[in-house]
Amino acid sequence: MLGASAPSLRSQRRAWPERGAAAGGAARSSAAAPEERRRRVAPLPAAAPPAEAGEEPLLRGIFEISKRSCDVVLSARRLRWSPILPESPTGDSSTVLQAQEEIIEMKDVFSVKLKRRRFVGQKNGGTLLGITIFKCLNKEGNKLTDCAVHLNNLSEDHCQSWFRHLKEILNGFQNRPKSLKVFVNPSSHKREAAHVYYEQVAPLFRLADIKTDVTVTEYEGHALAVLKECELQAFDGVVCVGGDGSVSEVAHGLLLRAQIDAGKDTDYIPTPVRAPVPLGVIPAGTTNILAHTLYGIKHAVTATLHIVMGHIQPVDVCTFSTPSKLLRFGFSAMFGFGARTLALAENHRWMPSSQRKDFAFIKTLADLKPEDCELSFLPLQIPQEDSRESDRKKKEKIKKKGSKDQWHKIQGHFLNVSIMAIPCLCSMAPRGLAPNTRLNNGSMALILVQNTSRTEFIKHLKRYASVKNQFNFPFVETYTVQEVKVQPRPKSGLGGKENTHLNPASAEGNYPWNIDGDLMKEASEVHIRVHPQLINLYGVDTDDLESSQATCNCI
């Protein structure tokens, strides 16, 4: 019907103002029309109240949607349409037919394409069929998916005009990337990262007209080496397809590159500068803590759509340093049980991934030993002063925060020490390893598990997979802090040799650290500082996510 009457469509398009310029003429025409004609296609009301910003009609036309002819109106904020209703069979003017209007918010649209029919092997040209609009759709459980809406019309001029306006609106949205640097770790988890990227992620990037430069990493530290040399100003963001260790390396590389570009001494960075571009995380690992924290789910399409839509979250980052050098940037760390488990797993790389992690967990639990160390921490100061306090007094108060008399010191034997600047959600801990912190509240959670029996420690671990408070044990202490110093105290005598088979690093004088799932070994004191909103990540605020019902049966 529409394809055979293109001239009538063009005349109809001329009768309806594309930019609202001829609203008065449309009103006069509708006033002169009979009642039945007004029931057929309802014009824009002449006496309507002033439209809100972004609601002024830009275009109006006829398209076939879901095999029904529809009156379609485009504004900067919405695309809305309603079916064109037939006349009343009896011609009764008192019968008012109501059509249900459907709406697409333009902020949910990520791509628009001209729809053409092409023969096999034909790459260009083809018969124009209309316009296809691709939008992001929210599903249950924090999952996002893409769906298409087809606006069919055979008029070339008509579709080209709509296509241009739709593209202009999409190009006006901020934070949506046009060019991305992508790192793919082919060795992560079950070696599925390359498949995930090329089968699920890359098609959506192409659909959104995002240009990509892909590096498939070949060795540990490859992404870091590339980031130090590449022209980051050519990209709107960086994407990592892999597990927590891969993401940690890319985040560290981005921030280290920012310090180098700013001319800072990379051995000592008390006030680092922010990362120049956002970082996107495509989960393709085992635990995927950062992906769960940002998206609430391990789902590559959901992660990709957050990147495509330009959903940005500023996130706090920690620096890990010794008295003489910067070790790395990171979001979370574990010392003790969590680090020993990772170190043992890394020593058995020849085993399959899932078996290796299970073996390391059970073996470390069987040989459970505490770490003897000294902890110093600076609690987070929450100012309670009057909001009218002068800037001078505020600056003085900030300076006093670092004074030595506010540092707290604890010595003892600890089974595990966790320091986390983000909640660290995962399938094994649906509430998070540190549920009381947030992505960007400028603080870290310090969680101390003192020496206790193996039975009580297992009870504590099981709590992470439930809705109960995992910290409600007499041997668990939690603090909200700004800085932490961890100083291991070497064992002396025969006791220092009894665990060398489990942790060879300790025998060499180095102690393992688990930083974002990446193993680091260090013998001296480690100083951890939190730096508020140091990097932008593609994702949403943790508080906006639906509560996960995931459970874990691994313990």
Coordinates of C-alpha atoms in Angstrom, one line a residue:
M1 CA 0.0 0.0 0.0
L2 CA 2.7 2.5 1.0
G3 CA 5.1 1.4 -1.7
A4 CA 2.6 1.9 -4.5
S5 CA 1.6 5.4 -3.5
A6 CA 4.9 7.2 -3.0
P7 CA 3.6 10.5 -4.6
S8 CA 0.7 10.6 -2.2
L9 CA 3.1 10.1 0.7
R10 CA 5.2 13.0 -0.4
S11 CA 2.2 15.2 -0.7
Q12 CA 1.0 14.1 2.7
R13 CA 4.5 14.9 4.0
R14 CA 4.2 18.4 2.6
A15 CA 0.9 18.8 4.2
W16 CA 2.4 18.0 7.6
P17 CA 5.1 20.4 8.8
E18 CA 8.4 18.7 9.4
R19 CA 9.6 21.3 11.9
G20 CA 6.4 22.6 13.2
A21 CA 6.6 25.7 11.0
A22 CA 3.2 25.3 9.4
A23 CA 1.2 24.4 12.5
G24 CA -1.4 27.1 11.8
G25 CA -2.0 25.8 8.3
A26 CA -2.5 22.3 9.6
A27 CA -5.0 23.7 12.2
R28 CA -7.0 25.5 9.5
S29 CA -7.1 22.5 7.3
S30 CA -8.3 20.2 10.1
A31 CA -10.9 22.7 11.0
A32 CA -12.4 22.6 7.6
A33 CA -12.3 18.8 7.4
P34 CA -15.4 16.7 8.3
E35 CA -15.6 14.8 11.6
E36 CA -14.9 11.5 9.9
R37 CA -11.6 12.8 8.5
R38 CA -10.5 14.0 12.0
R39 CA -11.1 10.5 13.3
R40 CA -8.9 9.0 10.6
V41 CA -5.7 10.9 11.4
A42 CA -5.6 13.2 14.4
P43 CA -3.5 16.3 13.6
L44 CA -1.3 18.1 16.1
P45 CA -3.7 20.1 18.3
A46 CA -3.6 23.8 17.5
A47 CA -4.5 24.8 21.0
A48 CA -2.1 22.5 22.8
P49 CA -0.1 23.9 25.7
P50 CA 3.5 24.8 25.1
A51 CA 5.7 21.7 24.7
E52 CA 8.4 21.0 27.1
A53 CA 12.0 21.4 26.1
G54 CA 12.9 18.7 23.6
E55 CA 9.2 17.9 22.9
E56 CA 8.7 20.2 20.0
P57 CA 7.9 18.1 16.9
L58 CA 10.7 18.0 14.4
L59 CA 9.2 15.7 11.8
R60 CA 5.8 14.0 11.2
G61 CA 5.0 11.4 8.7
I62 CA 3.5 8.0 7.8
F63 CA 5.3 4.7 8.2
E64 CA 4.2 1.1 8.3
I65 CA 5.1 -0.4 11.7
S66 CA 4.3 -4.0 12.5
K67 CA 2.1 -4.2 9.4
R68 CA 0.0 -1.2 10.4
S69 CA 0.0 2.3 8.9
C70 CA 1.1 4.7 11.7
D71 CA 1.2 8.4 12.3
V72 CA 4.8 9.0 13.5
V73 CA 6.1 12.1 15.3
L74 CA 9.7 12.8 16.1
S75 CA 11.0 15.2 18.7
A76 CA 14.5 15.6 20.2
R77 CA 13.5 13.4 23.2
R78 CA 11.0 10.9 21.8
L79 CA 9.7 9.0 18.8
R80 CA 6.0 8.3 19.1
W81 CA 3.5 6.7 16.9
S82 CA -0.1 5.6 16.8
P83 CA -2.0 3.5 14.2
I84 CA -4.1 5.4 11.7
L85 CA -7.6 4.3 12.5
P86 CA -10.3 3.5 9.9
E87 CA -13.5 5.4 9.5
S88 CA -16.5 4.2 11.5
P89 CA -18.4 1.6 9.3
T90 CA -21.7 3.4 10.0
G91 CA -20.3 6.9 9.5
D92 CA -21.5 7.8 12.9
S93 CA -19.6 10.9 13.9
S94 CA -20.3 10.3 17.6
T95 CA -18.1 7.2 17.6
V96 CA -14.6 8.1 18.8
L97 CA -12.0 5.5 18.1
Q98 CA -9.0 5.5 20.4
A99 CA -5.5 4.4 19.3
Q100 CA -2.9 3.4 21.8
E101 CA 0.3 5.5 21.3
E102 CA 3.7 3.9 21.5
I103 CA 6.8 5.8 22.5
I104 CA 10.6 5.2 22.2
E105 CA 12.8 7.4 24.3
M106 CA 15.6 8.7 22.1
K107 CA 18.1 8.3 24.9
D108 CA 17.5 4.5 24.6
V109 CA 18.3 4.4 20.9
F110 CA 21.9 3.6 20.0
S111 CA 21.7 3.1 16.2
V112 CA 19.6 3.9 13.1
K113 CA 20.1 2.4 9.7
L114 CA 18.5 2.7 6.3
K115 CA 16.8 -0.6 5.5
R116 CA 17.3 -2.0 2.0
R117 CA 16.6 -5.2 0.1
R118 CA 19.8 -6.5 -1.6
F119 CA 20.5 -9.6 -3.7
V120 CA 23.0 -12.2 -2.6
G121 CA 26.5 -10.8 -3.0
Q122 CA 25.3 -7.2 -3.4
K123 CA 27.1 -4.9 -1.0
N124 CA 25.8 -1.4 -2.0
G125 CA 22.6 0.0 -3.2
G126 CA 19.4 -2.0 -3.2
T127 CA 15.7 -1.2 -2.9
L128 CA 14.9 1.1 0.0
L129 CA 12.4 -0.4 2.4
G130 CA 12.5 2.1 5.2
I131 CA 14.4 2.8 8.5
T132 CA 15.4 0.5 11.3
I133 CA 15.9 1.9 14.8
F134 CA 17.9 -0.1 17.3
K135 CA 17.3 0.5 21.0
C136 CA 18.6 -0.7 24.3
L137 CA 16.0 -2.7 26.3
N138 CA 16.0 -3.4 30.0
K139 CA 15.2 -6.9 31.0
E140 CA 15.0 -8.7 34.4
G141 CA 18.0 -9.2 36.6
N142 CA 20.0 -6.2 35.4
K143 CA 20.2 -7.6 31.9
L144 CA 20.2 -5.4 28.8
T145 CA 19.4 -6.5 25.3
D146 CA 19.0 -4.8 21.9
C147 CA 15.9 -4.8 19.8
A148 CA 14.9 -3.3 16.5
V149 CA 11.9 -1.3 15.4
H150 CA 11.2 -1.1 11.6
L151 CA 9.7 2.0 10.1
N152 CA 8.7 1.0 6.5
N153 CA 8.3 3.5 3.8
L154 CA 9.4 3.3 0.1
S155 CA 9.9 7.1 -0.4
E156 CA 13.7 7.8 -0.7
D157 CA 13.3 11.5 0.1
H158 CA 11.1 10.8 3.0
C159 CA 13.4 8.2 4.6
Q160 CA 16.6 10.2 4.0
S161 CA 15.1 13.3 5.8
W162 CA 14.1 11.2 8.8
F163 CA 17.4 9.4 8.8
R164 CA 19.4 12.6 8.9
H165 CA 17.3 14.0 11.8
L166 CA 17.6 10.7 13.8
K167 CA 21.4 10.7 13.3
E168 CA 21.7 14.3 14.4
I169 CA 19.8 13.5 17.7
L170 CA 22.0 10.4 18.4
N171 CA 25.2 12.4 17.7
G172 CA 24.1 14.9 20.3
F173 CA 24.3 12.5 23.2
Q174 CA 27.5 12.9 25.3
N175 CA 29.9 10.2 26.4
R176 CA 28.9 7.8 23.6
P177 CA 32.2 6.5 22.1
K178 CA 33.0 6.7 18.4
S179 CA 36.4 5.0 18.6
L180 CA 37.7 2.4 21.1
K181 CA 41.0 0.7 21.9
V182 CA 40.2 -3.0 22.6
F183 CA 42.3 -5.5 24.5
V184 CA 41.4 -9.2 24.3
N185 CA 43.0 -11.7 26.6
P186 CA 42.7 -15.1 24.8
S187 CA 44.0 -17.0 27.8
S188 CA 41.4 -15.9 30.3
H189 CA 39.1 -18.5 32.0
K190 CA 38.2 -21.2 29.3
R191 CA 40.0 -19.3 26.5
E192 CA 36.6 -17.8 25.5
A193 CA 37.5 -14.1 25.4
A194 CA 38.1 -14.0 21.7
H195 CA 34.9 -15.8 20.9
V196 CA 32.9 -13.5 23.3
Y197 CA 34.4 -10.4 21.6
Y198 CA 34.0 -11.4 17.9
E199 CA 30.6 -13.1 18.3
Q200 CA 28.8 -10.9 20.8
V201 CA 30.6 -7.6 21.3
A202 CA 32.1 -6.6 17.9
P203 CA 28.7 -6.9 16.0
L204 CA 27.1 -4.3 18.5
F205 CA 30.1 -2.0 18.1
R206 CA 29.7 -2.1 14.3
L207 CA 26.0 -1.6 14.6
A208 CA 26.6 1.5 16.7
D209 CA 29.2 2.8 14.1
I210 CA 32.1 2.5 16.7
K211 CA 35.5 2.1 15.2
T212 CA 37.8 -0.3 17.0
D213 CA 41.5 -1.0 17.2
V214 CA 41.9 -4.5 18.6
T215 CA 45.0 -6.0 20.4
V216 CA 45.0 -9.7 21.3
T217 CA 47.4 -9.9 24.1
E218 CA 50.2 -12.5 23.9
Y219 CA 51.8 -12.3 27.3
E220 CA 51.4 -10.8 30.8
G221 CA 52.1 -7.1 30.6
H222 CA 51.4 -6.8 26.9
A223 CA 48.5 -4.5 27.4
L224 CA 50.6 -2.3 29.8
A225 CA 53.3 -2.1 27.2
V226 CA 50.9 -1.1 24.4
L227 CA 49.2 1.6 26.6
K228 CA 52.5 3.2 27.4
E229 CA 53.1 3.8 23.7
C230 CA 49.8 4.1 21.9
E231 CA 48.1 7.4 20.9
L232 CA 45.3 7.5 23.5
Q233 CA 44.0 10.8 22.2
A234 CA 42.8 9.0 19.1
F235 CA 40.3 7.0 21.2
D236 CA 37.2 7.8 23.2
G237 CA 37.7 4.9 25.6
V238 CA 39.5 1.6 26.2
V239 CA 37.8 -1.8 26.5
C240 CA 39.2 -5.0 28.1
V241 CA 37.8 -8.4 27.3
G242 CA 39.0 -10.8 30.0
G243 CA 39.0 -11.6 33.7
D244 CA 39.8 -9.5 36.8
G245 CA 43.6 -9.8 36.3
S246 CA 43.4 -8.5 32.7
V247 CA 41.1 -5.6 33.7
S248 CA 43.5 -4.7 36.6
E249 CA 46.4 -4.6 34.2
V250 CA 44.6 -2.3 31.7
A251 CA 43.4 0.0 34.5
H252 CA 46.9 0.2 35.9
G253 CA 48.3 1.0 32.4
L254 CA 45.7 3.7 31.8
L255 CA 46.5 5.5 35.1
L256 CA 50.2 5.0 34.8
R257 CA 50.1 6.5 31.3
A258 CA 48.2 9.5 32.7
Q259 CA 51.0 10.1 35.3
I260 CA 53.7 9.9 32.6
D261 CA 51.8 12.3 30.3
A262 CA 51.4 14.7 33.3
G263 CA 55.2 14.6 34.0
K264 CA 54.8 13.0 37.4
D265 CA 57.5 10.9 39.2
T266 CA 56.0 7.4 38.9
D267 CA 58.0 6.2 41.9
Y268 CA 56.1 8.4 44.2
I269 CA 52.6 9.7 43.4
P270 CA 50.8 11.2 46.4
T271 CA 48.2 12.9 44.2
P272 CA 47.8 11.1 40.9
V273 CA 45.9 12.7 37.9
R274 CA 42.8 11.1 36.5
A275 CA 42.8 8.6 33.6
P276 CA 42.3 10.4 30.3
V277 CA 39.6 8.1 28.9
P278 CA 36.9 5.7 30.3
L279 CA 37.5 2.0 30.7
G280 CA 35.0 -0.6 29.6
V281 CA 34.9 -4.2 31.1
I282 CA 33.6 -7.1 29.1
P283 CA 33.5 -10.1 31.4
A284 CA 35.3 -13.2 30.1
G285 CA 37.0 -14.5 33.3
T286 CA 36.1 -16.7 36.2
T287 CA 35.0 -14.4 39.0
N288 CA 34.5 -11.1 37.1
I289 CA 34.2 -8.9 40.3
L290 CA 34.5 -5.6 38.5
A291 CA 31.9 -6.5 35.9
H292 CA 29.4 -7.7 38.5
T293 CA 30.0 -4.5 40.5
L294 CA 29.3 -2.3 37.4
Y295 CA 26.5 -4.2 35.7
G296 CA 25.1 -6.5 38.4
I297 CA 25.6 -9.5 36.1
K298 CA 28.1 -11.4 34.1
H299 CA 26.7 -10.8 30.6
A300 CA 28.8 -9.6 27.7
V301 CA 25.9 -8.0 25.8
T302 CA 24.8 -6.0 28.9
A303 CA 28.4 -4.8 29.3
T304 CA 28.7 -3.9 25.6
L305 CA 25.4 -1.9 25.6
H306 CA 26.5 0.1 28.7
I307 CA 29.6 1.0 26.7
V308 CA 27.7 1.8 23.5
M309 CA 25.2 3.9 25.5
G310 CA 28.0 5.9 27.2
H311 CA 26.9 5.1 30.8
I312 CA 29.7 6.5 32.8
Q313 CA 30.5 6.0 36.5
P314 CA 33.5 7.8 38.3
V315 CA 35.2 5.2 40.5
D316 CA 37.7 5.4 43.3
V317 CA 41.1 3.8 42.8
C318 CA 43.9 2.8 45.3
T319 CA 47.6 3.2 44.9
F320 CA 49.8 0.4 46.3
S321 CA 53.3 1.5 47.1
T322 CA 56.4 0.7 49.2
P323 CA 58.4 3.4 50.9
S324 CA 60.6 3.6 47.7
K325 CA 58.3 3.0 44.7
L326 CA 54.8 2.7 43.3
L327 CA 53.7 -0.9 42.9
R328 CA 50.5 -0.4 41.0
F329 CA 47.0 1.0 40.9
G330 CA 44.0 -1.2 41.8
F331 CA 40.5 -1.4 43.2
S332 CA 40.9 -4.0 45.9
A333 CA 43.4 -6.2 47.6
M334 CA 43.7 -9.2 49.9
F335 CA 46.6 -10.3 52.1
G336 CA 46.7 -13.7 53.8
F337 CA 44.2 -16.4 52.9
G338 CA 42.9 -14.7 49.7
A339 CA 46.5 -14.0 48.5
R340 CA 47.9 -17.4 49.4
T341 CA 45.0 -19.1 47.5
L342 CA 45.8 -17.1 44.4
A343 CA 49.6 -17.8 44.7
L344 CA 49.0 -21.5 44.9
A345 CA 46.7 -21.4 41.9
E346 CA 49.3 -19.6 39.9
N347 CA 51.9 -22.3 40.8
H348 CA 49.5 -24.9 39.2
R349 CA 48.8 -23.2 35.9
W350 CA 49.1 -26.6 34.2
M351 CA 45.8 -27.6 35.7
P352 CA 42.4 -26.6 34.1
S353 CA 41.1 -23.3 35.4
S354 CA 38.2 -24.5 37.5
Q355 CA 40.1 -27.4 39.0
R356 CA 43.1 -25.2 39.7
K357 CA 41.1 -22.7 41.7
D358 CA 39.2 -25.4 43.6
F359 CA 42.4 -27.2 44.4
A360 CA 44.1 -24.0 45.6
F361 CA 41.1 -23.1 47.8
I362 CA 40.9 -26.5 49.5
K363 CA 44.6 -26.9 49.9
T364 CA 45.0 -23.4 51.5
L365 CA 42.1 -24.0 53.8
A366 CA 43.5 -27.3 54.9
D367 CA 46.9 -25.7 55.7
L368 CA 45.2 -22.6 57.2
K369 CA 47.8 -20.4 58.9
P370 CA 47.6 -16.8 60.1
E371 CA 49.9 -14.0 58.9
D372 CA 51.8 -12.1 61.7
C373 CA 51.8 -8.5 60.7
E374 CA 51.4 -4.9 61.9
L375 CA 48.6 -2.8 60.5
S376 CA 48.3 1.0 60.7
F377 CA 45.3 2.8 59.3
L378 CA 43.9 6.3 59.1
P379 CA 40.1 6.2 59.7
L380 CA 37.9 8.2 57.4
Q381 CA 37.1 11.6 58.9
I382 CA 33.5 12.6 58.4
P383 CA 33.3 16.4 59.1
Q384 CA 30.3 17.5 61.2
E385 CA 31.1 21.2 61.1
D386 CA 28.6 23.9 60.1
S387 CA 28.3 24.3 56.3
R388 CA 29.2 28.0 56.7
E389 CA 32.7 27.2 57.9
S390 CA 35.3 29.2 56.0
D391 CA 37.4 27.6 53.3
R392 CA 40.5 28.4 55.3
K393 CA 39.3 26.3 58.3
K394 CA 38.3 23.4 56.0
K395 CA 41.8 23.4 54.5
E396 CA 43.4 23.3 57.9
K397 CA 41.1 20.4 58.9
I398 CA 42.2 18.4 55.8
K399 CA 45.8 19.0 56.7
K400 CA 45.2 17.7 60.2
K401 CA 43.8 14.5 58.9
G402 CA 47.2 13.2 58.1
S403 CA 48.7 13.9 61.5
K404 CA 50.3 10.9 63.3
D405 CA 48.1 11.0 66.3
Q406 CA 45.1 9.9 64.2
W407 CA 46.7 6.8 62.9
H408 CA 45.5 3.6 64.5
K409 CA 47.9 0.6 64.9
I410 CA 47.1 -3.1 65.4
Q411 CA 49.5 -6.0 65.8
G412 CA 48.5 -9.6 65.7
H413 CA 47.9 -12.7 63.7
F414 CA 45.3 -12.4 60.9
L415 CA 43.9 -15.1 58.6
N416 CA 42.9 -12.5 56.0
V417 CA 43.2 -8.8 55.5
S418 CA 40.9 -7.2 52.8
I419 CA 41.3 -3.6 51.6
M420 CA 38.6 -2.6 49.1
A421 CA 37.6 0.7 47.5
I422 CA 34.6 -0.9 45.7
P423 CA 31.8 -3.3 46.9
C424 CA 33.3 -6.2 44.9
L425 CA 30.1 -8.0 43.9
C426 CA 30.3 -11.5 42.4
S427 CA 28.3 -14.7 42.1
M428 CA 30.0 -16.0 45.2
A429 CA 29.2 -12.8 47.2
P430 CA 26.0 -11.3 45.8
R431 CA 26.0 -8.6 48.5
G432 CA 29.6 -7.9 47.8
L433 CA 32.9 -8.7 49.6
A434 CA 32.7 -5.2 51.0
P435 CA 29.0 -4.3 50.9
N436 CA 29.4 -1.2 53.1
T437 CA 31.5 0.8 50.6
R438 CA 30.5 2.3 47.2
L439 CA 32.1 2.9 43.8
N440 CA 33.0 6.6 44.5
N441 CA 32.5 7.6 48.2
G442 CA 36.2 8.3 48.7
S443 CA 36.8 5.5 51.2
M444 CA 38.1 2.0 51.6
A445 CA 36.7 -0.9 53.6
L446 CA 39.4 -2.5 55.8
I447 CA 38.2 -6.0 56.8
L448 CA 40.4 -7.9 59.4
V449 CA 39.8 -11.6 60.1
Q450 CA 41.8 -12.5 63.2
N451 CA 43.1 -16.0 63.9
T452 CA 40.4 -18.5 64.8
S453 CA 39.6 -22.1 64.2
R454 CA 39.1 -23.5 60.8
T455 CA 35.5 -24.3 61.5
E456 CA 34.7 -20.7 62.5
F457 CA 36.6 -19.4 59.5
I458 CA 34.5 -21.6 57.1
K459 CA 31.3 -20.3 58.8
H460 CA 32.6 -16.8 58.0
L461 CA 33.3 -17.7 54.3
K462 CA 29.8 -19.3 53.9
R463 CA 28.2 -16.1 55.0
Y464 CA 29.4 -14.3 51.8
A465 CA 27.0 -16.5 49.7
S466 CA 24.0 -15.7 51.9
V467 CA 22.0 -12.7 52.9
K468 CA 23.4 -12.8 56.5
N469 CA 26.0 -10.4 57.7
Q470 CA 29.4 -12.0 57.0
F471 CA 31.1 -9.7 59.6
N472 CA 28.9 -10.6 62.5
F473 CA 31.7 -12.7 64.2
P474 CA 33.8 -11.8 67.2
F475 CA 37.0 -12.4 65.2
V476 CA 36.1 -10.1 62.3
E477 CA 36.7 -6.3 62.5
T478 CA 35.7 -3.7 59.9
Y479 CA 36.9 -0.1 59.5
T480 CA 36.2 2.6 57.0
V481 CA 39.6 4.2 56.2
Q482 CA 41.5 6.5 53.9
E483 CA 45.0 4.9 54.2
V484 CA 46.4 1.6 55.3
K485 CA 49.9 0.3 55.9
V486 CA 50.6 -3.4 56.1
Q487 CA 53.9 -4.5 57.5
P488 CA 54.5 -8.3 57.6
R489 CA 56.6 -9.6 60.4
P490 CA 58.9 -12.5 59.4
K491 CA 58.7 -15.7 61.2
S492 CA 61.7 -16.9 63.0
G493 CA 62.9 -20.4 64.0
L494 CA 61.4 -23.7 62.8
G495 CA 57.9 -22.1 62.5
G496 CA 59.0 -20.1 59.6
K497 CA 59.8 -23.2 57.5
E498 CA 56.7 -25.2 58.0
N499 CA 54.7 -23.7 55.1
T500 CA 57.3 -23.2 52.4
H501 CA 55.6 -25.9 50.2
L502 CA 52.4 -23.9 50.4
N503 CA 53.8 -20.5 49.9
P504 CA 57.3 -20.5 48.4
A505 CA 57.2 -16.7 48.2
S506 CA 57.3 -16.4 52.0
A507 CA 60.4 -18.6 52.1
E508 CA 62.1 -16.1 49.8
G509 CA 61.1 -13.2 52.0
N510 CA 58.3 -12.0 49.7
Y511 CA 54.6 -12.1 50.7
P512 CA 51.8 -12.6 48.2
W513 CA 49.2 -10.0 47.6
N514 CA 46.0 -10.5 45.6
I515 CA 45.3 -7.2 43.8
D516 CA 42.1 -7.4 41.7
G517 CA 42.8 -11.1 41.0
D518 CA 46.4 -10.4 40.0
L519 CA 49.3 -11.8 42.0
M520 CA 51.9 -9.4 43.4
K521 CA 54.8 -10.4 45.7
E522 CA 56.4 -7.9 48.1
A523 CA 58.6 -8.2 51.1
S524 CA 58.4 -4.7 52.6
E525 CA 55.6 -2.6 54.0
V526 CA 52.8 -1.8 51.6
H527 CA 51.1 1.5 51.8
I528 CA 47.5 1.8 50.3
R529 CA 45.8 5.1 49.7
V530 CA 42.4 5.7 48.2
H531 CA 42.0 8.4 45.5
P532 CA 38.4 9.5 44.9
Q533 CA 37.0 9.2 41.4
L534 CA 40.4 8.6 39.7
I535 CA 39.0 6.8 36.7
N536 CA 35.7 6.6 34.7
L537 CA 34.3 3.2 34.1
Y538 CA 31.4 2.3 31.7
G539 CA 28.6 1.1 34.0
V540 CA 25.9 2.1 36.5
D541 CA 25.9 3.0 40.2
T542 CA 25.7 -0.1 42.5
D543 CA 22.7 1.3 44.2
D544 CA 20.8 1.3 40.9
L545 CA 21.2 -2.4 40.4
E546 CA 18.6 -5.0 41.3
S547 CA 19.6 -7.1 44.2
S548 CA 21.1 -10.4 43.0
Q549 CA 19.7 -13.7 44.1
A550 CA 22.9 -15.6 43.1
T551 CA 24.2 -18.2 45.5
C552 CA 27.4 -20.2 45.7
N553 CA 27.8 -23.8 46.6
C554 CA 31.6 -24.0 46.3
I555 CA 32.1 -24.0 50.1

